[in-house]
Structures are given as C-alpha cells and as structure tokens.
Short mmCIF file of C-alpha atoms and ligand atoms in Angstrom, two decimals:
data_model
loop_
_atom_site.label_atom_id
_atom_site.label_comp_id
_atom_site.label_asym_id
_atom_site.label_seq_id
_atom_site.Cartn_x
_atom_site.Cartn_y
_atom_site.Cartn_z
CA MET A 6 109.31 136.87 75.70
CA THR A 7 110.28 138.18 78.18
CA VAL A 8 111.41 137.05 81.94
CA PRO A 9 110.24 138.62 84.85
CA PHE A 10 112.86 138.36 88.02
CA TYR A 11 110.70 137.51 90.65
CA GLY A 12 107.30 135.56 90.92
CA HIS A 13 105.64 136.92 94.15
CA VAL A 14 102.21 136.87 92.44
CA GLN A 15 102.63 133.58 91.05
CA GLN A 16 103.01 131.68 94.12
CA TYR A 17 101.05 133.90 95.85
CA HIS A 18 97.82 131.86 93.43
CA ASN A 19 99.37 128.23 93.29
CA ILE A 20 99.21 128.37 96.73
CA LYS A 21 95.57 131.06 97.60
CA SER A 22 94.03 128.72 99.15
CA GLU A 23 96.68 128.50 102.01
CA ILE A 24 96.96 132.08 102.01
CA ASP A 25 93.73 132.95 102.23
CA THR A 26 92.71 130.07 105.41
CA ASN A 27 95.62 132.57 107.78
CA ILE A 28 94.41 135.33 106.68
CA ARG A 29 91.10 135.07 107.33
CA GLU A 30 91.67 133.70 110.54
CA VAL A 31 93.86 136.37 111.38
CA LEU A 32 90.69 138.93 110.34
CA GLU A 33 88.17 136.67 112.92
CA SER A 34 90.00 136.63 115.90
CA GLY A 35 90.53 139.99 116.57
CA GLN A 36 93.45 139.84 117.42
CA TYR A 37 96.18 141.52 114.80
CA VAL A 38 99.87 141.80 117.35
CA MET A 39 101.25 139.21 119.12
CA GLY A 40 98.66 137.05 118.97
CA PRO A 41 97.53 133.43 118.48
CA MET A 42 99.18 133.92 115.08
CA LEU A 43 102.68 134.84 114.91
CA LYS A 44 102.88 132.89 118.32
CA ARG A 45 102.11 129.58 115.76
CA PHE A 46 104.28 131.16 113.20
CA GLU A 47 107.22 131.10 115.61
CA ARG A 48 106.88 127.90 117.54
CA GLU A 49 107.26 126.67 113.63
CA LEU A 50 109.95 128.32 112.37
CA ALA A 51 111.61 127.22 115.64
CA GLU A 52 111.52 123.97 114.52
CA TYR A 53 111.88 124.32 111.05
CA HIS A 54 115.25 125.10 112.48
CA GLY A 55 115.78 122.56 114.87
CA MET A 56 116.22 125.59 117.59
CA LYS A 57 114.57 125.88 120.71
CA TYR A 58 112.93 129.86 120.13
CA ALA A 59 112.53 132.03 117.06
CA ALA A 60 111.06 135.87 117.85
CA GLY A 61 109.54 137.26 115.07
CA VAL A 62 110.48 141.18 114.59
CA GLY A 63 109.45 144.10 112.41
CA ASN A 64 112.33 143.49 109.37
CA GLY A 65 116.20 141.42 108.69
CA THR A 66 118.09 145.07 109.55
CA ASP A 67 115.63 145.01 113.12
CA ALA A 68 116.08 141.02 114.17
CA LEU A 69 120.25 142.12 113.40
CA TRP A 70 120.55 145.54 115.45
CA LEU A 71 118.32 143.87 118.35
CA THR A 72 120.52 140.75 118.60
CA PHE A 73 124.23 143.22 119.05
CA LEU A 74 121.76 144.78 121.52
CA ALA A 75 120.85 141.70 123.35
CA LEU A 76 124.10 139.95 124.03
CA GLY A 77 125.40 144.32 125.26
CA ILE A 78 127.46 145.02 121.76
CA GLY A 79 127.41 148.53 121.47
CA PRO A 80 129.62 151.47 121.89
CA GLY A 81 133.92 150.82 121.46
CA ASP A 82 132.80 147.17 120.07
CA GLU A 83 133.79 145.83 116.99
CA CYS A 84 132.57 142.85 113.95
CA VAL A 85 133.90 141.28 111.86
CA THR A 86 131.72 141.76 108.74
CA THR A 87 131.85 140.91 104.56
CA THR A 88 132.25 144.42 103.04
CA ASN A 89 130.97 142.09 99.92
CA THR A 90 126.70 141.83 101.35
CA PHE A 91 123.26 143.96 100.90
CA PHE A 92 123.61 146.99 103.15
CA ALA A 93 121.69 145.89 106.24
CA THR A 94 124.11 143.95 107.75
CA ALA A 95 126.45 146.97 107.56
CA GLU A 96 123.86 149.31 108.95
CA ALA A 97 122.49 146.72 111.44
CA ILE A 98 125.45 147.45 112.98
CA TRP A 99 125.69 151.16 112.28
CA ILE A 100 122.61 151.46 114.65
CA ALA A 101 123.63 149.13 117.60
CA ASN A 102 126.48 152.50 117.48
CA ALA A 103 129.65 149.64 116.84
CA THR A 104 132.42 148.94 114.96
CA ALA A 105 132.62 147.37 111.64
CA VAL A 106 135.31 145.92 110.94
CA PHE A 107 135.12 144.57 107.73
CA VAL A 108 137.21 141.84 104.98
CA ASP A 109 136.89 140.39 102.29
CA SER A 110 134.74 138.02 101.04
CA ASP A 111 136.35 134.24 98.84
CA ALA A 112 136.98 134.63 95.01
CA ARG A 113 134.44 131.31 94.71
CA THR A 114 131.45 132.08 97.45
CA ASN A 115 131.61 135.54 97.95
CA CYS A 116 131.24 134.79 101.48
CA ILE A 117 133.28 136.12 103.82
CA ASP A 118 136.85 134.84 103.66
CA PRO A 119 137.67 133.31 107.16
CA SER A 120 141.48 133.32 106.45
CA ARG A 121 141.26 137.02 106.97
CA ILE A 122 139.20 137.31 110.45
CA GLU A 123 142.09 136.40 112.12
CA ALA A 124 144.26 139.91 111.26
CA ALA A 125 141.18 142.08 111.16
CA ILE A 126 140.85 141.35 115.11
CA THR A 127 141.34 143.38 117.97
CA PRO A 128 141.35 143.78 121.78
CA LYS A 129 137.28 145.49 120.75
CA THR A 130 136.27 142.93 119.04
CA ARG A 131 133.15 141.16 120.69
CA ALA A 132 130.99 139.40 117.31
CA LEU A 133 132.00 138.12 114.28
CA VAL A 134 129.08 138.76 111.87
CA PRO A 135 129.63 136.04 108.83
CA VAL A 136 126.58 136.45 105.94
CA HIS A 137 125.24 133.28 104.18
CA LEU A 138 124.90 135.31 100.60
CA TYR A 139 122.77 134.41 97.97
CA GLY A 140 121.53 131.51 99.69
CA GLN A 141 125.38 129.50 100.89
CA CYS A 142 126.49 129.62 104.16
CA ALA A 143 129.76 130.28 105.53
CA ASP A 144 132.32 128.67 106.18
CA MET A 145 131.25 128.81 109.51
CA LYS A 146 133.17 126.05 110.74
CA ALA A 147 136.73 128.34 110.10
CA ILE A 148 134.83 130.45 112.00
CA ARG A 149 133.16 128.76 114.98
CA ARG A 150 137.26 127.89 115.35
CA ILE A 151 137.96 131.46 115.52
CA ALA A 152 135.61 132.62 117.57
CA ASP A 153 136.53 129.81 120.70
CA LYS A 154 139.67 130.96 120.02
CA HIS A 155 139.24 134.52 120.55
CA ASN A 156 136.24 134.16 122.48
CA LEU A 157 133.87 136.20 120.08
CA LEU A 158 130.55 136.64 120.00
CA VAL A 159 129.34 134.56 115.96
CA ILE A 160 125.66 136.61 114.92
CA GLU A 161 124.48 134.45 110.93
CA ASP A 162 122.97 137.20 108.72
CA ASN A 163 120.56 134.46 107.65
CA ALA A 164 118.42 136.62 105.92
CA GLN A 165 119.52 134.86 102.19
CA ALA A 166 119.52 131.61 103.00
CA ILE A 167 116.17 129.80 104.99
CA GLY A 168 116.92 126.45 104.66
CA ALA A 169 120.65 126.34 103.49
CA ARG A 170 122.88 123.77 105.62
CA GLY A 171 126.33 123.80 104.81
CA ASP A 172 129.27 120.35 105.30
CA GLY A 173 128.40 118.50 108.71
CA PHE A 174 126.19 121.79 110.12
CA LYS A 175 122.70 123.67 109.55
CA VAL A 176 122.54 127.17 110.50
CA GLY A 177 122.22 127.73 113.60
CA ASP A 178 124.42 124.99 115.05
CA LEU A 179 127.89 127.49 115.31
CA SER A 180 126.83 130.24 115.99
CA ASP A 181 124.45 132.53 118.98
CA ALA A 182 121.34 133.35 116.75
CA VAL A 183 120.71 133.67 113.44
CA CYS A 184 118.21 136.44 111.98
CA THR A 185 116.86 136.95 109.26
CA SER A 186 113.92 138.77 106.74
CA PHE A 187 110.68 138.64 105.60
CA ILE A 188 110.65 140.87 102.91
CA THR A 189 108.71 139.99 100.00
CA GLN A 190 112.61 139.39 97.29
CA LYS A 191 113.39 136.62 99.72
CA ASN A 192 112.69 132.70 99.75
CA LEU A 193 110.79 132.70 102.46
CA GLY A 194 108.35 136.45 102.10
CA THR A 195 105.76 137.87 103.24
CA PHE A 196 103.91 140.25 101.42
CA GLY A 197 105.46 143.12 103.09
CA ASP A 198 108.03 143.47 105.60
CA GLY A 199 109.02 141.20 108.69
CA GLY A 200 112.47 139.69 110.02
CA ALA A 201 113.11 137.12 112.75
CA VAL A 202 115.87 135.43 115.64
CA VAL A 203 115.89 132.44 115.89
CA THR A 204 118.29 130.99 118.43
CA ASN A 205 118.80 128.39 121.37
CA ASN A 206 119.95 131.58 124.47
CA GLU A 207 117.14 131.19 126.12
CA LYS A 208 118.95 135.14 127.26
CA VAL A 209 118.50 136.25 123.91
CA ASP A 210 115.17 135.29 122.70
CA ARG A 211 113.61 136.52 125.93
CA GLU A 212 115.90 140.15 125.24
CA ILE A 213 115.27 140.07 121.76
CA ARG A 214 111.46 139.91 122.94
CA ARG A 215 111.70 142.77 125.11
CA LEU A 216 113.19 145.09 122.48
CA ARG A 217 110.42 144.83 120.37
CA ASN A 218 107.88 145.42 121.89
CA HIS A 219 108.05 148.54 123.97
CA GLY A 220 110.92 147.06 126.66
CA SER A 221 107.97 145.39 128.25
CA GLU A 222 107.69 141.70 129.38
CA LYS A 223 104.51 142.14 131.02
CA ARG A 224 101.51 144.38 131.83
CA SER A 225 103.98 147.53 132.28
CA CYS A 226 106.27 148.79 130.69
CA HIS A 227 109.51 149.05 133.57
CA SER A 228 112.69 149.50 130.45
CA MET A 229 113.46 150.95 127.84
CA GLY A 230 112.90 149.17 124.20
CA TYR A 231 110.99 149.26 120.81
CA ASN A 232 108.67 148.78 117.92
CA SER A 233 108.93 145.61 115.83
CA ARG A 234 107.33 143.06 115.59
CA LEU A 235 106.39 140.81 113.37
CA ASP A 236 102.04 140.84 112.86
CA ASP A 237 99.81 138.11 113.68
CA ILE A 238 98.63 138.24 108.89
CA HIS A 239 102.24 137.97 108.40
CA ALA A 240 102.59 135.86 110.36
CA GLY A 241 99.53 133.07 108.98
CA ILE A 242 101.04 135.05 105.69
CA LEU A 243 104.95 132.92 106.43
CA SER A 244 102.87 130.17 109.13
CA ALA A 245 101.41 129.16 104.96
CA LYS A 246 104.84 129.51 103.17
CA LEU A 247 106.61 127.63 105.31
CA LYS A 248 104.74 125.07 104.65
CA HIS A 249 106.41 125.11 100.98
CA ILE A 250 110.09 126.73 102.13
CA ASP A 251 112.09 123.01 100.75
CA GLU A 252 110.28 122.42 97.90
CA TRP A 253 110.97 125.89 96.55
CA ASN A 254 114.62 125.89 97.43
CA ASP A 255 113.76 122.51 95.40
CA MET A 256 112.91 124.19 92.42
CA ARG A 257 115.37 127.18 92.72
CA ARG A 258 118.31 124.44 92.63
CA LYS A 259 117.01 123.00 89.70
CA TRP A 260 117.16 126.02 87.95
CA SER A 261 119.84 126.47 89.08
CA ALA A 262 122.00 123.42 87.92
CA ARG A 263 119.98 124.09 84.21
CA TYR A 264 120.97 127.51 83.91
CA SER A 265 125.14 125.73 85.41
CA ALA A 266 124.99 123.32 82.81
CA CYS A 267 124.25 124.81 79.68
CA LEU A 268 126.37 127.86 80.88
CA LYS A 269 129.51 125.64 81.38
CA ASP A 270 131.20 126.20 77.93
CA ALA A 271 130.89 130.00 78.13
CA ARG A 272 134.22 131.68 77.22
CA ASN A 273 133.01 135.18 78.78
CA VAL A 274 131.70 134.47 82.11
CA THR A 275 131.53 132.40 85.47
CA LEU A 276 129.36 130.49 86.99
CA PRO A 277 128.12 130.14 91.21
CA CYS A 278 130.18 127.34 92.62
CA GLU A 279 129.22 125.79 95.15
CA VAL A 280 131.20 124.67 98.48
CA PRO A 281 131.06 119.91 97.81
CA GLY A 282 128.50 118.54 100.68
CA TYR A 283 126.67 122.16 101.38
CA ARG A 284 123.15 123.04 100.13
CA HIS A 285 123.16 126.11 98.12
CA VAL A 286 119.41 127.76 97.97
CA PHE A 287 120.58 130.24 95.29
CA HIS A 288 117.90 133.30 96.17
CA LEU A 289 120.31 135.06 93.70
CA TYR A 290 122.12 132.98 90.67
CA ILE A 291 124.91 135.01 90.49
CA VAL A 292 127.28 134.65 87.53
CA GLU A 293 130.70 137.57 87.34
CA THR A 294 132.09 138.90 83.57
CA ARG A 295 135.95 137.53 83.04
CA ARG A 296 136.05 141.19 82.26
CA PRO A 297 134.50 144.27 84.40
CA GLU A 298 134.05 145.93 81.42
CA HIS A 299 132.15 143.16 80.34
CA ARG A 300 129.58 143.47 83.07
CA ASP A 301 126.90 146.77 82.09
CA PRO A 302 127.18 145.67 78.20
CA LEU A 303 125.84 141.82 78.63
CA LEU A 304 123.76 143.86 80.98
CA THR A 305 121.91 145.43 79.06
CA PHE A 306 121.42 143.07 76.67
CA LEU A 307 119.89 140.66 79.12
CA ASN A 308 116.73 143.63 79.90
CA GLU A 309 116.76 144.93 76.07
CA SER A 310 116.23 140.99 75.25
CA GLY A 311 113.27 141.20 77.78
CA VAL A 312 115.26 139.93 80.25
CA ASP A 313 114.41 141.16 83.77
CA ALA A 314 119.05 140.35 84.73
CA LYS A 315 119.32 143.05 88.40
CA CYS A 316 122.79 143.58 89.62
CA HIS A 317 123.26 143.05 93.08
CA TYR A 318 125.31 144.84 94.48
CA PRO A 319 127.22 147.11 92.66
CA ILE A 320 128.58 148.85 95.41
CA ALA A 321 130.74 147.20 98.29
CA ILE A 322 130.08 148.34 101.68
CA HIS A 323 133.80 149.99 101.66
CA GLN A 324 133.25 152.06 98.61
CA GLN A 325 129.76 153.38 99.89
CA GLU A 326 130.62 156.80 100.22
CA GLY A 327 127.16 156.78 102.28
CA TYR A 328 128.79 155.07 105.02
CA PRO A 329 130.35 156.64 108.11
CA TRP A 330 133.86 155.40 107.79
CA GLY A 331 136.41 157.39 110.10
CA LYS A 332 134.52 156.45 113.30
CA GLN A 333 132.26 153.74 113.24
CA ALA A 334 134.30 151.39 110.34
CA ARG A 335 136.99 150.76 108.96
CA ILE A 336 138.69 148.38 106.13
CA ALA A 337 140.64 145.47 107.38
CA GLY A 338 142.96 143.90 104.96
CA PRO A 339 142.56 144.13 100.78
CA ILE A 340 138.70 144.00 99.03
CA PRO A 341 140.35 142.29 95.58
CA ASN A 342 137.70 139.54 95.91
CA SER A 343 134.04 142.30 97.20
CA GLU A 344 135.54 144.74 94.10
CA ARG A 345 135.77 141.84 91.15
CA ASN A 346 132.00 140.52 92.52
CA ALA A 347 130.52 143.78 92.20
CA GLY A 348 132.72 144.83 89.28
CA CYS A 349 131.76 142.20 87.27
CA CYS A 350 128.14 140.13 88.50
CA ILE A 351 125.00 139.49 87.19
CA SER A 352 121.78 138.41 88.49
CA LEU A 353 119.94 136.67 86.36
CA PRO A 354 116.06 135.07 87.49
CA MET A 355 115.99 133.06 90.58
CA PHE A 356 112.70 131.61 91.87
CA PRO A 357 110.39 129.04 92.14
CA GLU A 358 107.53 129.85 89.60
CA LEU A 359 110.05 129.85 86.91
CA THR A 360 109.35 127.61 83.10
CA GLN A 361 111.46 125.62 81.11
CA GLN A 362 111.40 127.85 78.69
CA GLU A 363 111.84 130.70 80.02
CA VAL A 364 115.12 130.27 82.10
CA ASP A 365 116.23 127.81 78.71
CA TYR A 366 115.29 132.33 76.83
CA VAL A 367 117.63 133.16 79.21
CA ILE A 368 120.33 130.16 78.18
CA ASP A 369 119.27 131.63 74.89
CA LYS A 370 120.11 134.64 75.11
CA THR A 371 123.80 134.97 77.70
CA LEU A 372 125.04 132.27 75.31
CA GLU A 373 124.68 134.38 72.09
CA TRP A 374 126.30 137.48 73.70
CA ASP A 375 129.07 135.39 75.27
CA ARG A 376 129.58 133.77 71.11
CA SER A 377 129.21 137.78 70.19
CA ALA A 378 131.99 138.81 72.80
CA GLY A 379 134.32 136.74 71.63
C1 PLP B 12 118.11 141.96 103.22
C2 PLP B 12 118.61 141.53 104.14
C3 PLP B 12 119.04 142.41 105.34
C4 PLP B 12 118.00 143.52 105.90
O1 PLP B 12 116.34 143.18 105.77
P1 PLP B 12 114.52 144.02 105.55
O2 PLP B 12 113.56 142.98 105.92
O3 PLP B 12 115.69 144.25 104.55
O4 PLP B 12 115.91 144.81 107.32
C5 PLP B 12 120.37 141.79 106.55
N1 PLP B 12 120.84 140.69 105.83
C6 PLP B 12 121.86 140.65 103.67
C7 PLP B 12 122.22 139.99 103.92
C8 PLP B 12 120.15 141.02 103.12
O5 PLP B 12 119.90 141.37 102.25
#
C-alpha cells in the first residue's frame, strides 16, 4: 500500500462541477484580472472571517510584506517573530527591509512562546508576528496583552490555519491584520499561487489594494506600487472551495484524532497537542521522535513502507545559513524548543481525502517501527 502526502486531485474530483462552473464563468466573462469573481471571493472571505475587508494578493509572502508596508513598517523597525516557521515569514520581514527578531517556540504547541517575547522588545520594536503553526492558533490573548503594554502592532501569519479558533477568540479578533496563503498545499489552496489580507482596518485594506495594483487607486497611476494580484480564475476556484473548508477541516480533525488515539501508547514518539478550548485545523500532523537520532530512521522506514511522510521544518530559521544575519536579523534568547522540534519532527500524511485504510496503515507502520526501536 502507498499513502500520499496530499490529495489535491481527489479534492478536485470531489467538487469538480462547482470548480468547473466558476472557472467557466470567469473564462466567459472576459474579465480575468481584478474582475467580478475576485470581488465576490473577497466578500466571501471577509464574511467567513467575520471581518470587514479582504484583499486578494499574489501569494502569502506578499500578503505579509504588503501588510508591513501598509502599516508603515520598514528600515530600522524590528518585528518579533518565531524561529519555528516556514521561511517565508522571515523573508517577508526582510523584503520590507525591517529587522526580524527571533524567539523560541512553546515546547508543546510549537507556536511562539509569549513568555519569551518581552525580553526581545527594544525601543525599535514595531510589531509582533505570530504564526498559527501547523493549523493551531498561537496564544493570541497573551500576545495582545504584550502588544497593548508596549504599543505594538500585531500581524497574524495565518497561512496554515484558516478556520482555526482559540479559546474565546478567532483568527483576526486580536490583531491588526491576518495574512494568508492559498498555495495548493494549504488547507484552502488553489491550483497555483494566491494569498489575501483580511482586516477590520479600512486604511490597511485600502493601502493593500493600492500597493497590489501598481499604486493605482483609480485609473491613473499616482504613486509607486507593485504587481501582486489574485487572478480571477484562482478566486473562482477558491470561492468554490471556501464553501467546503469547515467540512474539510473537520475531516483533518477526524484523522488527527484517530492518529492520536492509536499512537498514544507509542514509546518513542510524542504526539501533537491541541490546547484545551482551541480548534486546531491540522494543516500538518506532526509527531516528534523522543530522541533526535530516531528521526531519520523512522522517516526512512515510513518512506520505504510506502508512506509519504515528510519533515516540516528540518532547519529552524535561526539555523538557516541563507538568512541575512547581523544587519537584518537577530536571535533573542536561547532557542531549545525550536531546535528540538526541527531535529525530531515528522509530518504524517494529512489531508481531508485520506481513507481510514490509509490512516490505519500509517498507524500500523509507525507502531511497527516503534516496537523495533525498543
Ligand atoms: C506557506 C506559508 C507562507 C507563504 O505563503 P506563499 O503563498 O508560499 O508565499 C508564509 N508563512 C507560512 C507560515 C507559510 O506556511
């Protein structure tokens, strides 16, 4: 048996007529960029978040850096973020010419550890950039408290957690803007690239709309901007998929619950934790080997058994050689948790279209390795 890591084609087949209808509507309309389908999807996306505005952009990285620009974050400004994330979070800070200050993640949730943030704050700090890693919200209540105390902006990197909630808050409630990505493998993904900024702040929304379209608010260009738009074809695909996102997230939660129930007695791996009261949407289901030297053997065993397990993310950002250390980045405090996670993490197959046989096969193989590892 083989178990894939993604189910994109299956997902397409499951709702083919809805997607095809929207694509055809765009093709027949003759309006492919900044057209009516984009407007419709933006309205639906804002509504889904219970927020006022949503603006489509070219990808998730642009969503972040255009938000930094829209909020006036630039050279000399510091953004405190987590070292345990996909590289793009840090990249967006770098593109905005701001300085990234990396702090450790929480040992259990792997999201930014709020207790480490205050030590990283300096007079130059402008913003906190939490990431809702693997599909679970960061501790936004604690982050908001720190932001209020130090008068900081909060920008949520929500590339991995559309539909997630915390205990008494949802994404967007406690921040200035929410940035998301629609690249294929995200929970809400198109057949290509895409992103969006969701906010209640009218000025941020207006500024994103200006920046993404060559600085133009009306017909004539009157200030500098960029080209980072969400094409109407992608908006149509996403509009069809958005109607299913809650049911798909429920399926992810169902498979996660099965993994966790059946692997709970494994001696050599630890399981992901869902904070009580939170709704984790399991963009990724990540186990850790208890010992770092077990990670590669387990990964190899699963891969050789036909299970397409992966590793997110094998190198924490503060350990990436490619990052511009010194001038535009610094590390605040020790980073033991992110380093442990990077060294021990394994992502098991996780997508809504998994079957019970596939999930059970992954469980069997993981337990088989676990017994052999002592
Ligand atoms: C995917 C991702 C991004 C970037 O999104 P792109 O659309 O690939 O630019 C940013 N942050 C996180 C945490 C991500 O997972």
